[in-house]
Amino acid sequence: MNMDQMLKNKQYKEIWQRYCGFFDYTIEDYMEIQNRLLMEQIEMYAKCELGRHIMGGKRPKSVKEFRKIVPLTTYDDYAEYLLPKNNDVLPSEPVVWIQTTWEGGKAPVKVAPYTKTMISHHRDICLTCIILSTSKEKGHFDLRSGMNFLNGMAPLPYLTGLLPYSIQGEYTVNFMPSIEEGNKMSFGDRNKAGFKQGLQHDIDLFYGLSSVIVKMSESFVEGSNSGTKPKLLDFEAKMLWRLFKAKLRNKLKKQPIYPKDVFDLKGFVCAGTDSAHFKDKIENYWGVRPLEIFGGTEATAIGAESWSKNGLILFPNICFYEFIPMNEFYKNLEDPSYQPKTYLMDEIKEDESYELVITTLKGGAFARYRIGDIFKCESLINEEDKIYLPHFRYIDRVDPIIDLAGFTRITETTISTVIMLSKLNIIDWFAHKKYDELKRPYIAMYIELGVLADGKGLEDPELIKEQLEIYFKYVDSDYKSLKKMIGIEPLQVNILPTGTIKSYTDTISHTMAKVNPNHFDIVEVLNRAGFKE
Amino acid sequence: MVIRNIFYWGLPLLSLIINTFLLLLLSLSKKDRHIRAFMPFIAAAIVWSASSLLMRLQVFPGTLFWNRMLVSSITMVPFFAYIFVSIFTNQVRKLSIVAWSLIILVIHYMNFLGLMVTSAEMVPVVVNGVEIFELSYSIGPLAAIGYGSIFVLLTVCLVKMRKAFKYGDKQSNKLKPVLLGLFILYVGLLLNIVPAIGKYPVDFAFAIVTSGMLMHAIYNSRLIELKIVVTRTLLFTISITALFLLVALIINRVLSFFGNIDTGLNNEIFVLVTALITIILFQPIFSGIYRRIDEHFYKKQNYQQSLIKSFSRTVSNNLNLDNITNEMLQIAHEITRNDRIYVFFRSMESKDYRFYASYKKLDKQSMEIRSSHPFVRWFKNNDEFIPDEYVDNHPFFKTMWDSERQDLLLMRFEVALPLKYDSDLIGMVLLGHNESPTVLSKDDIDVLATLCATASIAINNARMFEKFQNEAIMDSLTGLYNHRYFMDQIDKSCQNLKKQPVTLIMMNIDMFAMFNDIYGSHAGDIALRKIADTIKFVCGSQGIICRYGGDVFAIILPDFDTNNTYEMAEKIRSKVETISMSDKNDVKRHLTVSVGVCVAPSVATDAKDLVDKTTKALHIAKKSGKNKSVIFNPDQHQETIPEEVN
């Protein structure tokens, strides 16, 4: 029986058990699933060429042996096997290949194979997230078939594009715009078209990138004050009534029209880095607290918040999880040959941050793979909700990458390329991610300029910023959309006195990273330069 | 006149009785949402027929009042039908229900204002010299609106049904007789617009047809699942109440008959005596009714229980595992009418659960249930059965591997039950979906669970017996038969030497004592196991392989000739020569064997002679250089064997 039929039969308990039953697991149940499914994966993995390559031809007989034998991996270890999309080397035949940009990589994109079972698990996760987004307490949710679903995410071959296809046949929603129409549109046009249809027919469910949602909401509020007149005949009666009420309130009380005044949203799913910074705003605009989820191309969707929306819980049957504590992370950063220690879900500590390492299950391609994301374990249990599993908060991508609102990722290579192309006489630099007063992320770049032979040079930070942005847009296509889609000024340039950085690095034994350096390194350099951070 | 009375009174009365019976049936059954939705519909029909009767009887407060009640109930019947159809086809629209409720309320209001029926009275008429009362009424201006609304409502019901059927809800077809019945009913109602026809209960004739169609829908099409809950208590209460009423009537008659005669007994004692007689009479009557009900409603349960009892008796003295398992499968088949029943037992060596037997002899399962399988974990923690929907839906089964799911899919898994003895999971019974569309009921599974619980004890005893039996005849180190078994088998094999020749191979490990001294007894044990494995590998299922003693092995080969036996002996010998006796890949240790072969009856005369001569041949092999096979030749090999062969 699919979810449509279960909803029709009002089998709400069964639905909750099927999709959200894992909240009742103890940590022992959780680890049982992790360990057993890893053994299944090892069996499949050992039989294929990719697996033999990663595991050095060995066949571990236990989880412990697996963690001992198999080194931590990055996409470089898989590139030659996966980029050609050769099914023969894989543990299980893929149904679809998902891709994402490979920041700082040998190729423009990374690809990951998805097997039939992975897709069916992805379907279950999507439904779990949809259910939880409408849930206010355990066992409760507000769903029916045929709801209006605004899907503001990228289509295939990106991971987010899998959702409409994976839930097909299981749960019927009215996508706005339809999948076929949406696939023909750009990201921006798709969001606009979906929003427009939402205005006419209401939106029940919304899935989008947090930063984009905030921008759209702001535009909506601004638009409500602009006096634009929609074509009323296109609207459903209930939407007309709501618009009328909202307009009336706007006129009488001079209050802006918020999306919550017009839309009766049941559930909101948001994703993207920096989601934590946007959730309060989204709730303020829409009247519904968004449910944050986490996923990645290599891992699939692996975590979601519970009904209390206060921390991510990782799904036990999707990937096998290991956690690198930060002290081990930095050791490895200093010495790339050092193999950092990892800990399992039942070994981590509260209030500690970790880099996540995943082994995909059910025939996936990745083993002990560092996906490049940092999480903080907020709590090991949630007594109030009676969930006895660790809750996480997403922190950010690993230090050498600046992720701007989930839209684009800037690496050292990107910045170096931009500097080179700009032909500006920048002799040294570093950059790190900061947030403005509206909690929007941007790159704070600190540069040192060389002195030209004729003593002349470009010294205006704004002009330098403009010059650099020309090449940022050239090197990174997503950078172009940042201002338009999210409304942020992504770059701030600060000029340091020449020689400041070197004068500091000469005094330290470790290497100061160019992108997202250690906080104290930044403080020290800025102190030397006479800046206040 | 009689026919007129039957028509005039009988029709509404019959309609009332039928609908009351239906309502009683529904109220006695286990209620689900469909039954709960259907009951108001029947209740409205009862009110309608009761109103008609009370109207004709001119019961207080009067004909007009009951006529208006009748009209109101006529509108309620299609309204409740609409609600029932909406729920049945899962097309409940709250807004529509509210809208129709309002319309019906308006119709009621118009009715009670007298706008639907302006007047109604029972008018005396003389028919064939007899004064009778006939209904006389006049339709109001808004009656057409009322009727129109009802027909629109019925049409909506039909449309809903069509829509449900179109979108794959085949259950909705069961509504056809109900809807047809309703239309028939309302054709009858339409006739009420003509007062000349309406004064007669013509509509009730149509109503009885409708009730008939409902009954047909319920029973034949199984429109709603009726599970009559006739408890013994309820039966007892009804029986004693009916009997007491009857006896009260009899006492009353008796008292009035004897009232004029002086019995010498006062009334109280007379009543007491009569009551006593009632109780004495009650017992056999109650037993009779109880037995009939039991036979009718509990036939299936009684049959199943008798099967379990019969099984318990059969297996109580049986220690043969095959017999017990077959009996259990037979009973399970009788209970479930399913022939896809499979039994898995835990392996003594690996602790995994392996297929043992199935109801259909040729329907073997190659799947193995690992000791880490979620089924095993589930049954270790609780005794509840595992239905197929748990595999995909229950969070406990998220640990299941894809290959395990595939195995279950291939066997068309329906339910699993544990075989537990003293909290130890000794096995499992798995059922696959049958060819027929019927699904196992909870009651059937409960009975199966009882069967499994009973069987577990017998199975455990049989397995223990088998284990001890094996231990008595097997050599624990090599897994071969032991000396005792060899002696037993060689005698048996040689009993009919005239018809069946027997050859014997005896082999002894060369320099084994020295091997033990150098490498230790543990290494010696490994060597013995490896040689035993080699012999098993070469012989396969041919012959009876035994560890004769120490480092001597014997193979009894019935119906083999000398040449074939010698070939086999040589194969074993040369294979043993090549394999390493160490369990480490990087350590090579080698041993050889010497082999003696003899045949009966051509050379040896009986079992003892066969053993002696084979041993002699072995001795000769040893003396003449070791690592060879020698066939006993009576012309050459006559010397006695020394005490120790090595």
PDB file of N, CA and C in Angstrom, chain B residues 545-591:
ATOM      1  N   ILE B 545      31.976 -44.229   5.854  1.00  0.00           N
ATOM      2  CA  ILE B 545      33.348 -43.860   6.226  1.00  0.00           C
ATOM      3  C   ILE B 545      33.441 -43.781   7.741  1.00  0.00           C
ATOM      4  N   CYS B 546      34.386 -44.480   8.279  1.00  0.00           N
ATOM      5  CA  CYS B 546      34.500 -44.545   9.752  1.00  0.00           C
ATOM      6  C   CYS B 546      35.929 -44.279  10.199  1.00  0.00           C
ATOM      7  N   ARG B 547      36.008 -43.801  11.393  1.00  0.00           N
ATOM      8  CA  ARG B 547      37.330 -43.739  12.029  1.00  0.00           C
ATOM      9  C   ARG B 547      37.398 -44.997  12.869  1.00  0.00           C
ATOM     10  N   TYR B 548      38.192 -45.936  12.380  1.00  0.00           N
ATOM     11  CA  TYR B 548      38.234 -47.263  13.004  1.00  0.00           C
ATOM     12  C   TYR B 548      38.860 -47.175  14.398  1.00  0.00           C
ATOM     13  N   GLY B 549      39.854 -46.308  14.490  1.00  0.00           N
ATOM     14  CA  GLY B 549      40.506 -46.136  15.794  1.00  0.00           C
ATOM     15  C   GLY B 549      41.793 -45.366  15.616  1.00  0.00           C
ATOM     16  N   GLY B 550      42.128 -44.516  16.528  1.00  0.00           N
ATOM     17  CA  GLY B 550      43.425 -43.842  16.515  1.00  0.00           C
ATOM     18  C   GLY B 550      43.687 -43.158  15.197  1.00  0.00           C
ATOM     19  N   ASP B 551      44.585 -43.750  14.408  1.00  0.00           N
ATOM     20  CA  ASP B 551      44.913 -43.168  13.111  1.00  0.00           C
ATOM     21  C   ASP B 551      44.549 -44.132  11.978  1.00  0.00           C
ATOM     22  N   VAL B 552      43.552 -44.946  12.251  1.00  0.00           N
ATOM     23  CA  VAL B 552      43.096 -45.901  11.233  1.00  0.00           C
ATOM     24  C   VAL B 552      41.689 -45.544  10.786  1.00  0.00           C
ATOM     25  N   PHE B 553      41.516 -45.537   9.463  1.00  0.00           N
ATOM     26  CA  PHE B 553      40.191 -45.237   8.880  1.00  0.00           C
ATOM     27  C   PHE B 553      39.698 -46.455   8.113  1.00  0.00           C
ATOM     28  N   ALA B 554      38.384 -46.641   8.081  1.00  0.00           N
ATOM     29  CA  ALA B 554      37.804 -47.760   7.340  1.00  0.00           C
ATOM     30  C   ALA B 554      36.660 -47.244   6.491  1.00  0.00           C
ATOM     31  N   ILE B 555      36.572 -47.838   5.270  1.00  0.00           N
ATOM     32  CA  ILE B 555      35.467 -47.444   4.383  1.00  0.00           C
ATOM     33  C   ILE B 555      34.777 -48.711   3.927  1.00  0.00           C
ATOM     34  N   ILE B 556      33.500 -48.846   4.247  1.00  0.00           N
ATOM     35  CA  ILE B 556      32.706 -49.998   3.823  1.00  0.00           C
ATOM     36  C   ILE B 556      32.017 -49.615   2.520  1.00  0.00           C
ATOM     37  N   LEU B 557      32.222 -50.440   1.498  1.00  0.00           N
ATOM     38  CA  LEU B 557      31.653 -50.118   0.182  1.00  0.00           C
ATOM     39  C   LEU B 557      30.801 -51.276  -0.306  1.00  0.00           C
ATOM     40  N   PRO B 558      29.523 -51.261  -0.039  1.00  0.00           N
ATOM     41  CA  PRO B 558      28.662 -52.327  -0.558  1.00  0.00           C
ATOM     42  C   PRO B 558      28.549 -52.204  -2.078  1.00  0.00           C
ATOM     43  N   ASP B 559      28.477 -53.377  -2.735  1.00  0.00           N
ATOM     44  CA  ASP B 559      28.273 -53.418  -4.192  1.00  0.00           C
ATOM     45  C   ASP B 559      29.406 -52.821  -5.014  1.00  0.00           C
ATOM     46  N   PHE B 560      30.572 -52.775  -4.450  1.00  0.00           N
ATOM     47  CA  PHE B 560      31.738 -52.310  -5.196  1.00  0.00           C
ATOM     48  C   PHE B 560      32.600 -53.516  -5.565  1.00  0.00           C
ATOM     49  N   ASP B 561      33.254 -53.463  -6.715  1.00  0.00           N
ATOM     50  CA  ASP B 561      34.200 -54.538  -7.004  1.00  0.00           C
ATOM     51  C   ASP B 561      35.604 -54.099  -6.609  1.00  0.00           C
ATOM     52  N   THR B 562      36.528 -55.057  -6.709  1.00  0.00           N
ATOM     53  CA  THR B 562      37.890 -54.813  -6.203  1.00  0.00           C
ATOM     54  C   THR B 562      38.562 -53.683  -6.972  1.00  0.00           C
ATOM     55  N   ASN B 563      38.378 -53.676  -8.297  1.00  0.00           N
ATOM     56  CA  ASN B 563      39.080 -52.682  -9.111  1.00  0.00           C
ATOM     57  C   ASN B 563      38.663 -51.260  -8.747  1.00  0.00           C
ATOM     58  N   ASN B 564      37.341 -51.078  -8.684  1.00  0.00           N
ATOM     59  CA  ASN B 564      36.833 -49.748  -8.352  1.00  0.00           C
ATOM     60  C   ASN B 564      37.261 -49.330  -6.957  1.00  0.00           C
ATOM     61  N   THR B 565      37.277 -50.311  -6.070  1.00  0.00           N
ATOM     62  CA  THR B 565      37.670 -50.004  -4.687  1.00  0.00           C
ATOM     63  C   THR B 565      39.142 -49.607  -4.651  1.00  0.00           C
ATOM     64  N   TYR B 566      39.948 -50.357  -5.409  1.00  0.00           N
ATOM     65  CA  TYR B 566      41.383 -50.049  -5.440  1.00  0.00           C
ATOM     66  C   TYR B 566      41.615 -48.663  -6.015  1.00  0.00           C
ATOM     67  N   GLU B 567      40.855 -48.332  -7.067  1.00  0.00           N
ATOM     68  CA  GLU B 567      40.972 -46.992  -7.669  1.00  0.00           C
ATOM     69  C   GLU B 567      40.670 -45.905  -6.661  1.00  0.00           C
ATOM     70  N   MET B 568      39.600 -46.115  -5.917  1.00  0.00           N
ATOM     71  CA  MET B 568      39.209 -45.118  -4.912  1.00  0.00           C
ATOM     72  C   MET B 568      40.293 -44.990  -3.860  1.00  0.00           C
ATOM     73  N   ALA B 569      40.804 -46.152  -3.432  1.00  0.00           N
ATOM     74  CA  ALA B 569      41.842 -46.156  -2.404  1.00  0.00           C
ATOM     75  C   ALA B 569      43.061 -45.373  -2.879  1.00  0.00           C
ATOM     76  N   GLU B 570      43.415 -45.586  -4.139  1.00  0.00           N
ATOM     77  CA  GLU B 570      44.571 -44.893  -4.693  1.00  0.00           C
ATOM     78  C   GLU B 570      44.341 -43.385  -4.799  1.00  0.00           C
ATOM     79  N   LYS B 571      43.111 -43.030  -5.131  1.00  0.00           N
ATOM     80  CA  LYS B 571      42.770 -41.587  -5.226  1.00  0.00           C
ATOM     81  C   LYS B 571      42.963 -40.924  -3.868  1.00  0.00           C
ATOM     82  N   ILE B 572      42.466 -41.611  -2.864  1.00  0.00           N
ATOM     83  CA  ILE B 572      42.579 -41.060  -1.504  1.00  0.00           C
ATOM     84  C   ILE B 572      44.045 -40.964  -1.129  1.00  0.00           C
ATOM     85  N   ARG B 573      44.756 -42.029  -1.369  1.00  0.00           N
ATOM     86  CA  ARG B 573      46.152 -42.075  -0.970  1.00  0.00           C
ATOM     87  C   ARG B 573      46.945 -40.962  -1.635  1.00  0.00           C
ATOM     88  N   SER B 574      46.742 -40.799  -2.945  1.00  0.00           N
ATOM     89  CA  SER B 574      47.544 -39.786  -3.650  1.00  0.00           C
ATOM     90  C   SER B 574      47.113 -38.375  -3.272  1.00  0.00           C
ATOM     91  N   LYS B 575      45.858 -38.195  -2.956  1.00  0.00           N
ATOM     92  CA  LYS B 575      45.396 -36.861  -2.532  1.00  0.00           C
ATOM     93  C   LYS B 575      45.976 -36.512  -1.165  1.00  0.00           C
ATOM     94  N   VAL B 576      45.988 -37.498  -0.257  1.00  0.00           N
ATOM     95  CA  VAL B 576      46.519 -37.249   1.084  1.00  0.00           C
ATOM     96  C   VAL B 576      47.993 -36.853   0.989  1.00  0.00           C
ATOM     97  N   GLU B 577      48.655 -37.461   0.062  1.00  0.00           N
ATOM     98  CA  GLU B 577      50.080 -37.208  -0.107  1.00  0.00           C
ATOM     99  C   GLU B 577      50.350 -35.747  -0.457  1.00  0.00           C
ATOM    100  N   THR B 578      49.426 -35.153  -1.213  1.00  0.00           N
ATOM    101  CA  THR B 578      49.697 -33.804  -1.720  1.00  0.00           C
ATOM    102  C   THR B 578      49.268 -32.696  -0.766  1.00  0.00           C
ATOM    103  N   ILE B 579      48.284 -32.946   0.073  1.00  0.00           N
ATOM    104  CA  ILE B 579      47.770 -31.824   0.885  1.00  0.00           C
ATOM    105  C   ILE B 579      48.673 -31.562   2.084  1.00  0.00           C
ATOM    106  N   SER B 580      48.688 -30.311   2.502  1.00  0.00           N
ATOM    107  CA  SER B 580      49.465 -29.938   3.684  1.00  0.00           C
ATOM    108  C   SER B 580      48.627 -30.172   4.924  1.00  0.00           C
ATOM    109  N   MET B 581      49.234 -30.722   5.941  1.00  0.00           N
ATOM    110  CA  MET B 581      48.504 -31.027   7.172  1.00  0.00           C
ATOM    111  C   MET B 581      48.484 -29.854   8.140  1.00  0.00           C
ATOM    112  N   SER B 582      48.984 -28.720   7.696  1.00  0.00           N
ATOM    113  CA  SER B 582      48.967 -27.557   8.581  1.00  0.00           C
ATOM    114  C   SER B 582      47.772 -26.676   8.233  1.00  0.00           C
ATOM    115  N   ASP B 583      47.262 -25.970   9.213  1.00  0.00           N
ATOM    116  CA  ASP B 583      46.148 -25.045   8.934  1.00  0.00           C
ATOM    117  C   ASP B 583      46.658 -23.646   8.561  1.00  0.00           C
ATOM    118  N   LYS B 584      47.962 -23.510   8.493  1.00  0.00           N
ATOM    119  CA  LYS B 584      48.516 -22.214   8.067  1.00  0.00           C
ATOM    120  C   LYS B 584      48.979 -22.357   6.624  1.00  0.00           C
ATOM    121  N   ASN B 585      48.684 -21.339   5.819  1.00  0.00           N
ATOM    122  CA  ASN B 585      49.021 -21.429   4.393  1.00  0.00           C
ATOM    123  C   ASN B 585      50.516 -21.461   4.141  1.00  0.00           C
ATOM    124  N   ASP B 586      51.248 -20.828   5.037  1.00  0.00           N
ATOM    125  CA  ASP B 586      52.682 -20.714   4.781  1.00  0.00           C
ATOM    126  C   ASP B 586      53.486 -21.871   5.398  1.00  0.00           C
ATOM    127  N   VAL B 587      52.783 -22.805   6.025  1.00  0.00           N
ATOM    128  CA  VAL B 587      53.499 -23.942   6.634  1.00  0.00           C
ATOM    129  C   VAL B 587      53.080 -25.215   5.902  1.00  0.00           C
ATOM    130  N   LYS B 588      54.073 -25.953   5.438  1.00  0.00           N
ATOM    131  CA  LYS B 588      53.768 -27.188   4.693  1.00  0.00           C
ATOM    132  C   LYS B 588      54.189 -28.401   5.502  1.00  0.00           C
ATOM    133  N   ARG B 589      53.200 -29.261   5.803  1.00  0.00           N
ATOM    134  CA  ARG B 589      53.528 -30.529   6.470  1.00  0.00           C
ATOM    135  C   ARG B 589      52.789 -31.620   5.723  1.00  0.00           C
ATOM    136  N   HIS B 590      53.484 -32.709   5.465  1.00  0.00           N
ATOM    137  CA  HIS B 590      52.859 -33.775   4.666  1.00  0.00           C
ATOM    138  C   HIS B 590      52.884 -35.112   5.380  1.00  0.00           C
ATOM    139  N   LEU B 591      51.874 -35.888   5.111  1.00  0.00           N
ATOM    140  CA  LEU B 591      51.784 -37.260   5.627  1.00  0.00           C
ATOM    141  C   LEU B 591      51.363 -38.174   4.482  1.00  0.00           C
TER     142      LEU B 591
END
